Amino acid sequence: GSAAFRAWDAKRRDTVTGEVYPTCDCRQPKACGADAAAGEMNKFISMMRLLAEGDLRFSHIVVVDTAFELFRRAWCIAEIVESSCSGVPQRIKVHSARTVDLHYGALADIDVRRCQASLAEDREMILAAITDLGAFNTQLQWSVFGTRGLLSKWVDGQERASLIARIVRRARESRLALEGGDDSDSASTSSDSENARSNDNDLASKP
């Protein structure tokens, strides 16, 4: 009756009929969980890169649920960042403008370290593959909020600049924390906004 059990039970059922998905009854050995190599799940980044290099028509469609839970799932976050870094064209599908309005502000705080996966081993594998978590989170946020980001067509420039200012400030604070510095006397939010607009324009000028 725990929340974890209810979440697990929901994932193994058809969302329309409520029936448990049938399992494969063939005698071929099954690979999952900790056996990532045999299950091929540890190769998804390599596969995305291969597809991007081998087919110019390849693109990434991000279909977002009404609660925007997608942005809290480790696999989804990893795919968004990888396709962005690989130059894969990205498109987003959302339920409505209202769902964007409801959840847009909270997305400025998305952090791969707080994301979840159905299997703890998957989450650990994804985090272990990230060499710089701060840089990864910054790339993730640009991928969502930048001029060419996933949500660029859903909000106006002023609102986007405000959120990017929060991202710039957060990235700076993270960097200073690693360096043992103090950001208490750093520039004001207006300066952050200028940096945000500059970063946003830089993104717009990239091919």
mmCIF file with all atom_site columns, C-alpha atoms in Angstrom, residues 11 16 29 32 39 84 86 107 147 173 180 188:
data_model
loop_
_atom_site.group_PDB
_atom_site.id
_atom_site.type_symbol
_atom_site.label_atom_id
_atom_site.label_alt_id
_atom_site.label_comp_id
_atom_site.label_asym_id
_atom_site.label_entity_id
_atom_site.label_seq_id
_atom_site.pdbx_PDB_ins_code
_atom_site.Cartn_x
_atom_site.Cartn_y
_atom_site.Cartn_z
_atom_site.occupancy
_atom_site.B_iso_or_equiv
_atom_site.pdbx_formal_charge
_atom_site.auth_seq_id
_atom_site.auth_comp_id
_atom_site.auth_asym_id
_atom_site.auth_atom_id
_atom_site.pdbx_PDB_model_num
ATOM 1  C CA . LYS A 1 11  ? 3.699  1.288   -14.550 1.00 0.00 ? 11  LYS A CA 1
ATOM 2  C CA . VAL A 1 16  ? -6.658 2.199   -20.594 1.00 0.00 ? 16  VAL A CA 1
ATOM 3  C CA . PRO A 1 29  ? 17.207 -15.423 -21.252 1.00 0.00 ? 29  PRO A CA 1
ATOM 4  C CA . CYS A 1 32  ? 17.343 -6.153  -17.200 1.00 0.00 ? 32  CYS A CA 1
ATOM 5  C CA . GLY A 1 39  ? 20.153 -5.506  -21.792 1.00 0.00 ? 39  GLY A CA 1
ATOM 6  C CA . SER A 1 84  ? 20.693 18.811  -27.896 1.00 0.00 ? 84  SER A CA 1
ATOM 7  C CA . SER A 1 86  ? 24.418 16.127  -30.839 1.00 0.00 ? 86  SER A CA 1
ATOM 8  C CA . LEU A 1 107 ? 11.239 23.917  -14.547 1.00 0.00 ? 107 LEU A CA 1
ATOM 9  C CA . THR A 1 147 ? 15.903 30.860  -27.825 1.00 0.00 ? 147 THR A CA 1
ATOM 10 C CA . GLU A 1 173 ? 26.588 29.878  -7.290  1.00 0.00 ? 173 GLU A CA 1
ATOM 11 C CA . GLY A 1 180 ? 35.058 27.814  -2.224  1.00 0.00 ? 180 GLY A CA 1
ATOM 12 C CA . SER A 1 188 ? 22.074 42.028  -8.775  1.00 0.00 ? 188 SER A CA 1
#
